PDB file of C-alpha atoms and ligand atoms in Angstrom:
ATOM      1  CA  MET I   1      89.916  -1.648  61.482  1.00 78.00           C
ATOM      2  CA  LYS I   2      87.462  -2.565  58.715  1.00 87.00           C
ATOM      3  CA  GLU I   3      84.703  -0.381  60.174  1.00 89.00           C
ATOM      4  CA  GLU I   4      87.169   2.517  60.536  1.00 94.00           C
ATOM      5  CA  LEU I   5      88.244   2.221  56.908  1.00 95.00           C
ATOM      6  CA  LEU I   6      84.630   2.100  55.701  1.00 96.00           C
ATOM      7  CA  LYS I   7      83.849   5.216  57.704  1.00 96.00           C
ATOM      8  CA  SER I   8      86.977   6.967  56.403  1.00 97.00           C
ATOM      9  CA  LEU I   9      85.923   6.160  52.825  1.00 97.00           C
ATOM     10  CA  MET I  10      82.505   7.654  53.533  1.00 97.00           C
ATOM     11  CA  ASP I  11      84.125  10.714  55.164  1.00 97.00           C
ATOM     12  CA  ALA I  12      86.483  11.206  52.191  1.00 97.00           C
ATOM     13  CA  VAL I  13      83.431  11.530  49.916  1.00 96.00           C
ATOM     14  CA  THR I  14      81.473  13.755  52.294  1.00 97.00           C
ATOM     15  CA  SER I  15      84.499  16.044  52.668  1.00 97.00           C
ATOM     16  CA  TYR I  16      84.956  16.185  48.868  1.00 97.00           C
ATOM     17  CA  ASP I  17      88.507  14.791  49.083  1.00 97.00           C
ATOM     18  CA  VAL I  18      89.201  12.844  45.886  1.00 97.00           C
ATOM     19  CA  ASP I  19      92.838  12.035  46.792  1.00 97.00           C
ATOM     20  CA  ALA I  20      91.847  10.706  50.207  1.00 97.00           C
ATOM     21  CA  ALA I  21      89.157   8.500  48.630  1.00 97.00           C
ATOM     22  CA  VAL I  22      91.717   7.028  46.214  1.00 97.00           C
ATOM     23  CA  ASN I  23      94.353   6.489  48.926  1.00 97.00           C
ATOM     24  CA  LEU I  24      91.798   4.937  51.272  1.00 97.00           C
ATOM     25  CA  ALA I  25      90.579   2.585  48.533  1.00 97.00           C
ATOM     26  CA  GLU I  26      94.149   1.316  48.151  1.00 97.00           C
ATOM     27  CA  GLU I  27      94.531   1.064  51.910  1.00 96.00           C
ATOM     28  CA  ALA I  28      91.260  -0.857  52.230  1.00 96.00           C
ATOM     29  CA  LEU I  29      92.376  -3.435  49.669  1.00 95.00           C
ATOM     30  CA  LYS I  30      95.728  -3.860  51.428  1.00 95.00           C
ATOM     31  CA  ALA I  31      93.889  -4.362  54.723  1.00 95.00           C
ATOM     32  CA  GLY I  32      91.744  -7.111  53.161  1.00 93.00           C
ATOM     33  CA  VAL I  33      88.445  -5.196  53.166  1.00 94.00           C
ATOM     34  CA  ASP I  34      85.947  -6.708  50.709  1.00 92.00           C
ATOM     35  CA  PRO I  35      85.887  -4.262  47.740  1.00 93.00           C
ATOM     36  CA  VAL I  36      82.090  -4.623  47.474  1.00 90.00           C
ATOM     37  CA  ASP I  37      81.725  -3.504  51.109  1.00 92.00           C
ATOM     38  CA  ALA I  38      84.130  -0.634  50.472  1.00 94.00           C
ATOM     39  CA  ILE I  39      81.903   0.524  47.583  1.00 92.00           C
ATOM     40  CA  GLN I  40      78.483  -0.065  49.160  1.00 89.00           C
ATOM     41  CA  GLU I  41      79.146   0.597  52.855  1.00 92.00           C
ATOM     42  CA  GLY I  42      81.790   3.303  52.419  1.00 94.00           C
ATOM     43  CA  LEU I  43      81.707   5.323  49.200  1.00 94.00           C
ATOM     44  CA  ALA I  44      78.007   4.954  48.314  1.00 92.00           C
ATOM     45  CA  LYS I  45      76.909   5.970  51.809  1.00 94.00           C
ATOM     46  CA  GLY I  46      79.036   9.113  51.478  1.00 94.00           C
ATOM     47  CA  VAL I  47      77.616  10.068  48.100  1.00 91.00           C
ATOM     48  CA  ARG I  48      74.043   9.636  49.403  1.00 91.00           C
ATOM     49  CA  ILE I  49      74.814  11.972  52.321  1.00 95.00           C
ATOM     50  CA  VAL I  50      76.044  14.562  49.826  1.00 94.00           C
ATOM     51  CA  GLY I  51      72.825  13.998  47.823  1.00 90.00           C
ATOM     52  CA  ASP I  52      70.772  14.777  50.940  1.00 93.00           C
ATOM     53  CA  ARG I  53      72.818  17.940  51.506  1.00 95.00           C
ATOM     54  CA  PHE I  54      72.146  18.934  47.895  1.00 92.00           C
ATOM     55  CA  ALA I  55      68.409  18.397  48.383  1.00 90.00           C
ATOM     56  CA  THR I  56      68.372  20.692  51.416  1.00 94.00           C
ATOM     57  CA  GLY I  57      70.583  23.355  49.825  1.00 94.00           C
ATOM     58  CA  GLU I  58      73.586  22.592  52.082  1.00 94.00           C
ATOM     59  CA  ALA I  59      75.651  21.505  49.059  1.00 93.00           C
ATOM     60  CA  PHE I  60      75.857  22.823  45.514  1.00 93.00           C
ATOM     61  CA  LEU I  61      76.146  21.043  42.173  1.00 93.00           C
ATOM     62  CA  THR I  62      79.951  21.480  42.114  1.00 94.00           C
ATOM     63  CA  GLU I  63      80.201  19.620  45.407  1.00 95.00           C
ATOM     64  CA  LEU I  64      77.890  16.892  44.122  1.00 93.00           C
ATOM     65  CA  MET I  65      80.191  16.524  41.116  1.00 93.00           C
ATOM     66  CA  ILE I  66      83.343  16.320  43.250  1.00 95.00           C
ATOM     67  CA  ALA I  67      81.730  13.712  45.511  1.00 94.00           C
ATOM     68  CA  ALA I  68      80.783  11.673  42.421  1.00 91.00           C
ATOM     69  CA  GLU I  69      84.337  12.016  41.085  1.00 94.00           C
ATOM     70  CA  ALA I  70      85.786  10.808  44.406  1.00 95.00           C
ATOM     71  CA  MET I  71      83.491   7.786  44.250  1.00 93.00           C
ATOM     72  CA  LYS I  72      84.353   7.029  40.622  1.00 92.00           C
ATOM     73  CA  GLN I  73      88.129   7.285  41.073  1.00 95.00           C
ATOM     74  CA  ALA I  74      88.055   5.110  44.188  1.00 96.00           C
ATOM     75  CA  MET I  75      85.792   2.603  42.425  1.00 92.00           C
ATOM     76  CA  ALA I  76      88.312   2.311  39.591  1.00 94.00           C
ATOM     77  CA  ILE I  77      90.751   0.916  42.167  1.00 95.00           C
ATOM     78  CA  LEU I  78      88.240  -1.311  43.956  1.00 93.00           C
ATOM     79  CA  GLU I  79      86.355  -2.835  41.025  1.00 89.00           C
ATOM     80  CA  PRO I  80      89.236  -4.837  39.496  1.00 90.00           C
ATOM     81  CA  ALA I  81      89.726  -6.466  42.911  1.00 91.00           C
ATOM     82  CA  ILE I  82      86.210  -7.949  43.014  1.00 86.00           C
ATOM     83  CA  PRO I  83      86.730 -11.677  42.530  1.00 76.00           C
ATOM     84  CA  LYS I  84      85.203 -12.866  39.269  1.00 63.00           C
ATOM     85  CA  ARG I  85      83.854 -16.295  38.457  1.00 51.00           C
ATOM     86  CA  ALA I  86      86.160 -18.489  36.368  1.00 44.00           C
ATOM     87  CA  LYS I  87      86.291 -17.351  32.732  1.00 45.00           C
ATOM     88  CA  ALA I  88      84.767 -20.578  31.461  1.00 44.00           C
ATOM     89  CA  ALA I  89      81.655 -19.966  33.528  1.00 52.00           C
ATOM     90  CA  LYS I  90      81.128 -16.512  32.037  1.00 51.00           C
ATOM     91  CA  ARG I  91      78.085 -16.009  29.832  1.00 57.00           C
ATOM     92  CA  ALA I  92      76.618 -19.162  31.350  1.00 76.00           C
ATOM     93  CA  LEU I  93      73.876 -17.204  33.048  1.00 86.00           C
ATOM     94  CA  GLY I  94      72.764 -15.202  30.013  1.00 92.00           C
ATOM     95  CA  LYS I  95      73.095 -11.840  28.349  1.00 95.00           C
ATOM     96  CA  ILE I  96      71.822  -8.581  29.889  1.00 96.00           C
ATOM     97  CA  LEU I  97      71.587  -5.168  28.269  1.00 97.00           C
ATOM     98  CA  ILE I  98      71.785  -2.409  30.849  1.00 98.00           C
ATOM     99  CA  GLY I  99      71.510   1.345  30.624  1.00 98.00           C
ATOM    100  CA  THR I 100      70.431   4.518  32.383  1.00 98.00           C
ATOM    101  CA  ILE I 101      67.160   5.769  30.991  1.00 98.00           C
ATOM    102  CA  GLU I 102      66.669   8.705  28.609  1.00 98.00           C
ATOM    103  CA  GLY I 103      67.268  12.140  30.130  1.00 98.00           C
ATOM    104  CA  ASP I 104      69.277  10.718  33.022  1.00 98.00           C
ATOM    105  CA  ILE I 105      73.075  10.782  33.235  1.00 97.00           C
ATOM    106  CA  HIS I 106      73.533   9.153  36.668  1.00 97.00           C
ATOM    107  CA  ASP I 107      75.709   6.114  36.053  1.00 94.00           C
ATOM    108  CA  ILE I 108      77.452   5.191  39.305  1.00 92.00           C
ATOM    109  CA  GLY I 109      74.755   2.790  40.565  1.00 92.00           C
ATOM    110  CA  LYS I 110      74.107   1.362  37.100  1.00 95.00           C
ATOM    111  CA  SER I 111      77.827   0.647  36.679  1.00 91.00           C
ATOM    112  CA  ILE I 112      78.001  -1.105  40.065  1.00 90.00           C
ATOM    113  CA  VAL I 113      75.035  -3.248  39.051  1.00 93.00           C
ATOM    114  CA  GLY I 114      76.797  -4.030  35.732  1.00 91.00           C
ATOM    115  CA  THR I 115      79.965  -5.025  37.560  1.00 87.00           C
ATOM    116  CA  MET I 116      78.127  -7.250  40.030  1.00 87.00           C
ATOM    117  CA  LEU I 117      76.187  -8.963  37.226  1.00 90.00           C
ATOM    118  CA  THR I 118      79.438  -9.581  35.349  1.00 87.00           C
ATOM    119  CA  VAL I 119      81.075 -10.901  38.490  1.00 82.00           C
ATOM    120  CA  ALA I 120      78.104 -13.244  38.979  1.00 85.00           C
ATOM    121  CA  GLY I 121      78.611 -14.690  35.490  1.00 86.00           C
ATOM    122  CA  PHE I 122      76.296 -12.728  33.195  1.00 91.00           C
ATOM    123  CA  GLU I 123      77.429 -11.248  29.903  1.00 91.00           C
ATOM    124  CA  VAL I 124      76.672  -7.550  30.332  1.00 93.00           C
ATOM    125  CA  VAL I 125      76.264  -5.108  27.464  1.00 96.00           C
ATOM    126  CA  ASP I 126      76.335  -1.614  28.963  1.00 96.00           C
ATOM    127  CA  LEU I 127      74.547   0.926  26.762  1.00 98.00           C
ATOM    128  CA  GLY I 128      75.680   3.834  28.947  1.00 97.00           C
ATOM    129  CA  VAL I 129      73.534   6.751  30.062  1.00 98.00           C
ATOM    130  CA  ASP I 130      70.680   8.768  28.544  1.00 98.00           C
ATOM    131  CA  VAL I 131      69.588   5.697  26.575  1.00 98.00           C
ATOM    132  CA  SER I 132      66.536   6.471  24.447  1.00 98.00           C
ATOM    133  CA  VAL I 133      63.535   4.183  24.071  1.00 98.00           C
ATOM    134  CA  LYS I 134      64.531   3.737  20.416  1.00 98.00           C
ATOM    135  CA  LYS I 135      68.062   2.679  21.330  1.00 98.00           C
ATOM    136  CA  PHE I 136      66.828   0.124  23.884  1.00 98.00           C
ATOM    137  CA  ILE I 137      64.628  -1.413  21.174  1.00 98.00           C
ATOM    138  CA  GLU I 138      67.302  -1.348  18.444  1.00 98.00           C
ATOM    139  CA  LYS I 139      69.925  -2.882  20.703  1.00 98.00           C
ATOM    140  CA  THR I 140      67.494  -5.534  21.925  1.00 97.00           C
ATOM    141  CA  LYS I 141      66.838  -6.590  18.328  1.00 97.00           C
ATOM    142  CA  GLU I 142      70.552  -6.542  17.559  1.00 96.00           C
ATOM    143  CA  ALA I 143      72.028  -8.224  20.653  1.00 95.00           C
ATOM    144  CA  GLN I 144      69.104 -10.551  21.470  1.00 95.00           C
ATOM    145  CA  PRO I 145      69.654 -10.463  25.235  1.00 96.00           C
ATOM    146  CA  ASN I 146      67.799 -12.582  27.791  1.00 96.00           C
ATOM    147  CA  MET I 147      67.168  -9.512  29.911  1.00 97.00           C
ATOM    148  CA  ILE I 148      67.097  -5.722  29.884  1.00 98.00           C
ATOM    149  CA  GLY I 149      68.117  -3.706  32.941  1.00 98.00           C
ATOM    150  CA  MET I 150      67.080  -0.074  33.253  1.00 98.00           C
ATOM    151  CA  SER I 151      68.345   2.376  35.850  1.00 98.00           C
ATOM    152  CA  ALA I 152      66.757   5.737  36.751  1.00 98.00           C
ATOM    153  CA  LEU I 153      67.800   8.127  39.508  1.00 98.00           C
ATOM    154  CA  MET I 154      65.208  10.818  39.022  1.00 98.00           C
ATOM    155  CA  THR I 155      61.455  10.919  39.464  1.00 98.00           C
ATOM    156  CA  THR I 156      61.343  12.866  36.210  1.00 98.00           C
ATOM    157  CA  THR I 157      63.100  10.135  34.192  1.00 98.00           C
ATOM    158  CA  MET I 158      61.798   6.910  35.740  1.00 98.00           C
ATOM    159  CA  ILE I 159      58.543   7.328  33.792  1.00 97.00           C
ATOM    160  CA  LYS I 160      60.476   6.593  30.582  1.00 98.00           C
ATOM    161  CA  MET I 161      60.938   3.007  31.780  1.00 98.00           C
ATOM    162  CA  LYS I 162      57.254   2.474  31.091  1.00 98.00           C
ATOM    163  CA  ASP I 163      57.722   3.683  27.500  1.00 98.00           C
ATOM    164  CA  VAL I 164      60.516   1.158  26.926  1.00 98.00           C
ATOM    165  CA  ILE I 165      58.307  -1.683  28.164  1.00 98.00           C
ATOM    166  CA  LYS I 166      55.411  -0.512  25.974  1.00 98.00           C
ATOM    167  CA  ALA I 167      57.773  -0.313  22.974  1.00 98.00           C
ATOM    168  CA  LEU I 168      59.130  -3.810  23.681  1.00 98.00           C
ATOM    169  CA  ASP I 169      55.552  -5.050  23.624  1.00 97.00           C
ATOM    170  CA  ALA I 170      54.713  -3.150  20.430  1.00 97.00           C
ATOM    171  CA  ASN I 171      57.774  -4.680  18.740  1.00 97.00           C
ATOM    172  CA  GLY I 172      56.889  -8.232  19.804  1.00 96.00           C
ATOM    173  CA  LEU I 173      59.907  -8.396  22.136  1.00 96.00           C
ATOM    174  CA  LYS I 174      58.289  -8.343  25.565  1.00 93.00           C
ATOM    175  CA  LYS I 175      57.761 -12.118  25.682  1.00 92.00           C
ATOM    176  CA  LYS I 176      61.359 -12.737  24.613  1.00 94.00           C
ATOM    177  CA  VAL I 177      63.159 -10.661  27.259  1.00 97.00           C
ATOM    178  CA  LYS I 178      62.798 -10.176  30.983  1.00 97.00           C
ATOM    179  CA  VAL I 179      62.959  -6.621  32.294  1.00 98.00           C
ATOM    180  CA  ILE I 180      64.508  -5.544  35.574  1.00 98.00           C
ATOM    181  CA  VAL I 181      64.489  -1.976  36.864  1.00 98.00           C
ATOM    182  CA  GLY I 182      66.276  -0.151  39.662  1.00 98.00           C
ATOM    183  CA  GLY I 183      67.591   3.146  40.971  1.00 97.00           C
ATOM    184  CA  ALA I 184      66.804   5.236  44.050  1.00 96.00           C
ATOM    185  CA  PRO I 185      63.274   6.492  43.175  1.00 97.00           C
ATOM    186  CA  THR I 186      62.049   3.098  41.911  1.00 98.00           C
ATOM    187  CA  SER I 187      60.405   0.333  43.938  1.00 98.00           C
ATOM    188  CA  LYS I 188      58.887  -3.126  43.607  1.00 98.00           C
ATOM    189  CA  GLU I 189      55.471  -1.463  43.325  1.00 98.00           C
ATOM    190  CA  TRP I 190      56.748   0.732  40.510  1.00 98.00           C
ATOM    191  CA  ALA I 191      58.166  -2.307  38.691  1.00 98.00           C
ATOM    192  CA  GLU I 192      54.790  -4.046  38.950  1.00 98.00           C
ATOM    193  CA  GLU I 193      52.905  -0.956  37.844  1.00 98.00           C
ATOM    194  CA  ILE I 194      54.898  -0.582  34.620  1.00 98.00           C
ATOM    195  CA  GLY I 195      54.976  -4.301  33.814  1.00 97.00           C
ATOM    196  CA  ALA I 196      58.644  -4.988  34.601  1.00 98.00           C
ATOM    197  CA  ASP I 197      59.516  -8.520  35.705  1.00 98.00           C
ATOM    198  CA  GLY I 198      61.725  -7.536  38.624  1.00 98.00           C
ATOM    199  CA  HIS I 199      63.203  -4.781  40.762  1.00 98.00           C
ATOM    200  CA  GLY I 200      66.611  -4.490  42.425  1.00 97.00           C
ATOM    201  CA  GLY I 201      66.921  -2.312  45.520  1.00 96.00           C
ATOM    202  CA  ASP I 202      70.700  -2.565  45.339  1.00 92.00           C
ATOM    203  CA  ALA I 203      73.311  -4.301  43.216  1.00 90.00           C
ATOM    204  CA  MET I 204      73.261  -7.522  45.267  1.00 88.00           C
ATOM    205  CA  GLU I 205      69.488  -7.797  45.011  1.00 94.00           C
ATOM    206  CA  ALA I 206      69.658  -7.031  41.281  1.00 95.00           C
ATOM    207  CA  VAL I 207      71.910 -10.072  40.814  1.00 92.00           C
ATOM    208  CA  GLU I 208      69.588 -12.334  42.832  1.00 94.00           C
ATOM    209  CA  VAL I 209      66.499 -11.107  40.978  1.00 97.00           C
ATOM    210  CA  ALA I 210      68.234 -11.501  37.593  1.00 96.00           C
ATOM    211  CA  LYS I 211      69.338 -15.051  38.440  1.00 93.00           C
ATOM    212  CA  ASN I 212      65.816 -15.999  39.517  1.00 94.00           C
ATOM    213  CA  LEU I 213      64.225 -14.503  36.431  1.00 94.00           C
ATOM    214  CA  ILE I 214      66.547 -16.345  34.078  1.00 87.00           C
ATOM    215  CA  ALA I 215      66.714 -19.659  35.919  1.00 76.00           C
ATOM    216  CA  PRO I 216      64.021 -19.756  38.607  1.00 62.00           C
ATOM    217  CA  SER I 217      65.122 -21.914  41.558  1.00 59.00           C
TER     218      SER I 217
HETATM  219 CO1  B1M B 301      72.142  13.974  40.759  1.00 97.88          CO
HETATM  220  N1  B1M B 301      70.348  13.928  41.510  1.00 97.88           N
HETATM  221  N2  B1M B 301      71.584  15.368  39.525  1.00 97.88           N
HETATM  222  N3  B1M B 301      74.013  14.022  40.215  1.00 97.88           N
HETATM  223  N4  B1M B 301      72.529  12.893  42.212  1.00 97.88           N
HETATM  224  C1  B1M B 301      70.068  12.901  42.515  1.00 97.88           C
HETATM  225  C2  B1M B 301      69.512  11.624  41.860  1.00 97.88           C
HETATM  226  C3  B1M B 301      69.005  13.642  43.458  1.00 97.88           C
HETATM  227  C4  B1M B 301      68.067  12.676  44.196  1.00 97.88           C
HETATM  228  C5  B1M B 301      69.788  14.562  44.443  1.00 97.88           C
HETATM  229  C6  B1M B 301      68.864  15.273  45.383  1.00 97.88           C
HETATM  230  O1  B1M B 301      68.229  16.237  44.998  1.00 97.88           O
HETATM  231  N5  B1M B 301      68.793  14.794  46.610  1.00 97.88           N
HETATM  232  C7  B1M B 301      68.274  14.524  42.415  1.00 97.88           C
HETATM  233  C8  B1M B 301      67.054  13.916  41.715  1.00 97.88           C
HETATM  234  C9  B1M B 301      65.729  14.456  42.243  1.00 97.88           C
HETATM  235  C10 B1M B 301      64.591  13.825  41.513  1.00 97.88           C
HETATM  236  O2  B1M B 301      64.286  12.683  41.666  1.00 97.88           O
HETATM  237  N6  B1M B 301      63.933  14.573  40.692  1.00 97.88           N
HETATM  238  C11 B1M B 301      69.395  14.824  41.446  1.00 97.88           C
HETATM  239  C12 B1M B 301      69.407  15.918  40.541  1.00 97.88           C
HETATM  240  C13 B1M B 301      68.244  16.882  40.659  1.00 97.88           C
HETATM  241  C14 B1M B 301      70.417  16.113  39.593  1.00 97.88           C
HETATM  242  C15 B1M B 301      70.519  17.223  38.534  1.00 97.88           C
HETATM  243  C16 B1M B 301      69.211  17.579  37.800  1.00 97.88           C
HETATM  244  C17 B1M B 301      71.148  18.455  39.224  1.00 97.88           C
HETATM  245  C18 B1M B 301      71.229  19.680  38.385  1.00 97.88           C
HETATM  246  O3  B1M B 301      71.819  19.694  37.324  1.00 97.88           O
HETATM  247  N7  B1M B 301      70.611  20.720  38.864  1.00 97.88           N
HETATM  248  C19 B1M B 301      71.531  16.600  37.552  1.00 97.88           C
HETATM  249  C20 B1M B 301      70.828  15.639  36.584  1.00 97.88           C
HETATM  250  C21 B1M B 301      71.410  15.593  35.249  1.00 97.88           C
HETATM  251  C22 B1M B 301      70.700  14.513  34.427  1.00 97.88           C
HETATM  252  O4  B1M B 301      70.726  13.345  34.750  1.00 97.88           O
HETATM  253  N8  B1M B 301      70.064  14.937  33.365  1.00 97.88           N
HETATM  254  C23 B1M B 301      72.359  15.761  38.488  1.00 97.88           C
HETATM  255  C24 B1M B 301      73.704  15.502  38.312  1.00 97.88           C
HETATM  256  C25 B1M B 301      74.470  14.745  39.175  1.00 97.88           C
HETATM  257  C26 B1M B 301      75.998  14.603  39.090  1.00 97.88           C
HETATM  258  C27 B1M B 301      76.540  14.650  37.660  1.00 97.88           C
HETATM  259  C28 B1M B 301      76.641  15.716  39.875  1.00 97.88           C
HETATM  260  C29 B1M B 301      76.221  13.263  39.872  1.00 97.88           C
HETATM  261  C30 B1M B 301      76.154  12.015  38.983  1.00 97.88           C
HETATM  262  C31 B1M B 301      77.510  11.486  38.586  1.00 97.88           C
HETATM  263  C32 B1M B 301      77.381  10.178  37.839  1.00 97.88           C
HETATM  264  O5  B1M B 301      76.524   9.345  38.081  1.00 97.88           O
HETATM  265  N9  B1M B 301      78.294  10.025  36.903  1.00 97.88           N
HETATM  266  C33 B1M B 301      74.988  13.228  40.766  1.00 97.88           C
HETATM  267  C34 B1M B 301      74.890  12.463  41.961  1.00 97.88           C
HETATM  268  C35 B1M B 301      76.172  11.797  42.422  1.00 97.88           C
HETATM  269  C36 B1M B 301      73.665  12.289  42.659  1.00 97.88           C
HETATM  270  C37 B1M B 301      73.403  11.551  43.988  1.00 97.88           C
HETATM  271  C38 B1M B 301      73.959  12.442  45.087  1.00 97.88           C
HETATM  272  C39 B1M B 301      73.998  10.180  44.162  1.00 97.88           C
HETATM  273  C40 B1M B 301      73.688   9.157  43.070  1.00 97.88           C
HETATM  274  C41 B1M B 301      74.641   7.986  43.253  1.00 97.88           C
HETATM  275  O6  B1M B 301      75.603   7.856  42.525  1.00 97.88           O
HETATM  276  N10 B1M B 301      74.412   7.177  44.314  1.00 97.88           N
HETATM  277  C42 B1M B 301      71.816  11.473  43.996  1.00 97.88           C
HETATM  278  C43 B1M B 301      71.200  11.467  45.391  1.00 97.88           C
HETATM  279  C44 B1M B 301      70.771  10.088  45.843  1.00 97.88           C
HETATM  280  O7  B1M B 301      70.671   9.144  45.096  1.00 97.88           O
HETATM  281  N11 B1M B 301      70.464   9.986  47.111  1.00 97.88           N
HETATM  282  C45 B1M B 301      71.437  12.505  43.017  1.00 97.88           C
HETATM  283  C46 B1M B 301      75.287   6.079  44.699  1.00 97.88           C
HETATM  284  C47 B1M B 301      74.882   4.803  43.976  1.00 97.88           C
HETATM  285  C48 B1M B 301      75.779   3.652  44.380  1.00 97.88           C
HETATM  286  O8  B1M B 301      73.559   4.499  44.383  1.00 97.88           O
HETATM  287  O9  B1M B 301      72.616   5.231  42.163  1.00 97.88           O
HETATM  288  O10 B1M B 301      71.077   4.598  44.089  1.00 97.88           O
HETATM  289  P1  B1M B 301      72.343   4.404  43.356  1.00 97.88           P
HETATM  290  O11 B1M B 301      72.410   2.883  42.838  1.00 97.88           O
HETATM  291  C49 B1M B 301      72.165   1.760  43.677  1.00 97.88           C
HETATM  292  C50 B1M B 301      70.683   1.339  43.715  1.00 97.88           C
HETATM  293  O12 B1M B 301      69.779   2.379  43.434  1.00 97.88           O
HETATM  294  C51 B1M B 301      70.605   0.202  42.752  1.00 97.88           C
HETATM  295  O13 B1M B 301      71.873  -0.422  42.896  1.00 97.88           O
HETATM  296  C52 B1M B 301      72.878   0.596  43.025  1.00 97.88           C
HETATM  297  C53 B1M B 301      74.041   0.049  43.809  1.00 97.88           C
HETATM  298  O14 B1M B 301      73.657  -0.507  45.026  1.00 97.88           O
HETATM  299  N12 B1M B 301      70.387   0.430  41.323  1.00 97.88           N
HETATM  300  C54 B1M B 301      69.866  -0.578  40.554  1.00 97.88           C
HETATM  301  C55 B1M B 301      70.685   1.460  40.526  1.00 97.88           C
HETATM  302  N13 B1M B 301      70.387   1.174  39.258  1.00 97.88           N
HETATM  303  C56 B1M B 301      69.885  -0.071  39.242  1.00 97.88           C
HETATM  304  C57 B1M B 301      69.438  -0.864  38.183  1.00 97.88           C
HETATM  305  C58 B1M B 301      68.967  -2.149  38.487  1.00 97.88           C
HETATM  306  C59 B1M B 301      68.928  -2.621  39.797  1.00 97.88           C
HETATM  307  C60 B1M B 301      69.399  -1.849  40.838  1.00 97.88           C
HETATM  308  O15 B1M B 301      68.528  -2.993  37.547  1.00 97.88           O
HETATM  309  C61 B1M B 301      68.796  -2.727  36.198  1.00 97.88           C
END
C-alpha cells in the first residue's frame, strides 16, 4: 500500500498531473505514509525523472514547470504533517541562514532542507532564491547565525558559493559561522575545495551534518 502510494505520487509528477499529486498527498497522509517519505521517495523522484527528460529533450520547460508545480502543491499538504519537536526545544540547536545562490531560482530542495532543519529544532531564516553574495554577507551581519546554508542546482551557479565564502572571510565572519552547501551538482569534494565546512547530499544528511557542525558528538 505504502509503496503503491509512493509510486503513484511519482507517476503523478511524471505525468504532469497537479490534481492527482494533491489528491495522492492527501491519500498518503490518511493511509499513514510518512510525509518525508512521500516527499523524498515519491514526489522528488518524479521531478528528477522529468529533469532527465528535459536534459535529453524529451520534455520542455513548460512540462518542467508543471512537474515543479505538482511537487510544490503536494508538498504544501505534506509539510504541515511532518512532526515537529516540542516548541520549547526550538532554537535550541542554533540559527541557520539558508538560501539558493545568486542566479539560481530552484527552491524546492532548499525549502525541504529548511523544513527538515526546522523540524530538527534549528531556527531557520530562509533568504529565498537568487541570493547575492552581498545579501548573504549583510544578512549574516544582521542575524548573526551559527551557520549559513547555500543551495545550488546548476553547474553555472554553484561557483558563486565560493565567492560567498571568500566574502565571509574578507569580512571577518568566516571564523564565526559554519558553512554547509548542497544541491544536485555539488559534492563533498566541492565543499572541501571551496572551504565549506560541510555538504548535504539530501535533506536528512544536511540535518545530520548541521547538528555535527554545531555540536560535534
Ligand atoms: Co531547472 N534545471 N532550470 N527548473 N530543474 C535543473 C537543475 C537541470 C539539471 C535540468 C536538466 O537539464 N537536467 C538544469 C541545470 C543544468 C546545469 O547544471 N547547468 C536546469 C536548467 C537548465 C534550468 C533552466 C536554465 C531552464 C531554462 O530556463 N532553460 C531554468 C533555470 C532558471 C534559473 O535558475 N535561473 C530552470 C528552471 C526550472 C523550473 C522553474 C522549471 C523548475 C524549478 C522550480 C522551483 O524550484 N521552484 C526546475 C526544476 C524542477 C528542475 C529539476 C527538474 C528538479 C529540481 C528539483 O526540484 N529537484 C532539475 C533536474 C534535477 O535536479 N535532476 C533542474 C527535487 C529536489 C527535492 O531535489 O533540488 O536536488 P534537489 O534537492 C535535494 C538535494 O540536492 C539536497 O537536499 C534536497 C532534498 O533532498 N539539497 C541540499 C538541496 N539544497 C541543499 C542545501 C543543503 C543541503 C542539501 O545545505 C544548505
